[in-house]
Amino acid sequence: MTQPGLPLEIQAREVREKLDSGAPVLLIDVREPHEFEKARIAGSRLIPMFSLPAHLDSLEAQADEATLIVYCHHGIRSLSVVGWLRQQG
């Protein structure tokens, strides 16, 4: 379910504040596995961008329990994924 008022983008410090506050957050890394192996955020879930459609049902269920925060290296892929997820509802 789409939460009204959620921003399209969020700053790293805002993510840190959410994590530090204990807010329910799911970090989704949409990079490729080789990128994830080089650098990752502890507790994040790897779902490469092009495999997202296969995970849509589980993400929809998790979105009811936590704020989904999608990220990549430069923000281009993650912004595209967020737009696609919003189109899916």
Coordinates of C-alpha atoms in Angstrom, one line a residue, residues 37-89:
E37 CA 29.6 -7.7 -2.3
K38 CA 31.9 -4.7 -2.5
A39 CA 29.9 -2.5 -0.3
R40 CA 26.6 -2.9 1.5
I41 CA 24.6 -1.4 4.4
A42 CA 24.2 -3.9 7.2
G43 CA 20.7 -5.3 7.4
S44 CA 19.8 -4.3 3.8
R45 CA 18.2 -6.7 1.4
L46 CA 19.6 -7.2 -2.1
I47 CA 17.0 -7.2 -4.9
P48 CA 18.7 -6.3 -8.2
M49 CA 16.7 -3.8 -10.2
F50 CA 15.7 -6.2 -13.0
S51 CA 14.5 -8.9 -10.6
L52 CA 12.1 -6.6 -8.7
P53 CA 8.9 -7.8 -10.5
A54 CA 9.5 -11.3 -9.1
H55 CA 9.6 -9.8 -5.5
L56 CA 6.6 -7.4 -5.9
D57 CA 4.2 -9.5 -3.7
S58 CA 6.6 -9.8 -0.8
L59 CA 7.5 -6.1 -1.0
E60 CA 3.9 -5.2 -1.0
A61 CA 3.4 -7.2 2.2
Q62 CA 6.5 -5.8 3.8
A63 CA 5.4 -2.2 2.9
D64 CA 2.5 -2.7 5.3
E65 CA 4.9 -3.3 8.1
A66 CA 7.8 -1.0 7.4
T67 CA 8.9 2.0 5.2
L68 CA 10.7 0.7 2.2
I69 CA 13.9 2.7 1.4
V70 CA 15.4 1.8 -2.0
Y71 CA 19.0 2.7 -2.8
C72 CA 21.8 2.1 -5.2
H73 CA 25.2 3.7 -5.8
H74 CA 24.3 7.0 -7.5
G75 CA 20.5 7.1 -7.1
I76 CA 19.6 6.6 -10.7
R77 CA 18.4 3.0 -10.5
S78 CA 16.8 3.5 -7.1
L79 CA 14.8 6.5 -8.3
S80 CA 13.6 4.5 -11.3
V81 CA 12.6 1.6 -9.0
V82 CA 10.7 3.9 -6.7
G83 CA 8.8 5.3 -9.6
W84 CA 8.0 1.8 -10.9
L85 CA 6.9 0.6 -7.4
R86 CA 4.6 3.6 -7.0
Q87 CA 3.0 2.8 -10.3
Q88 CA 2.3 -0.7 -9.0
G89 CA 0.5 0.8 -6.0

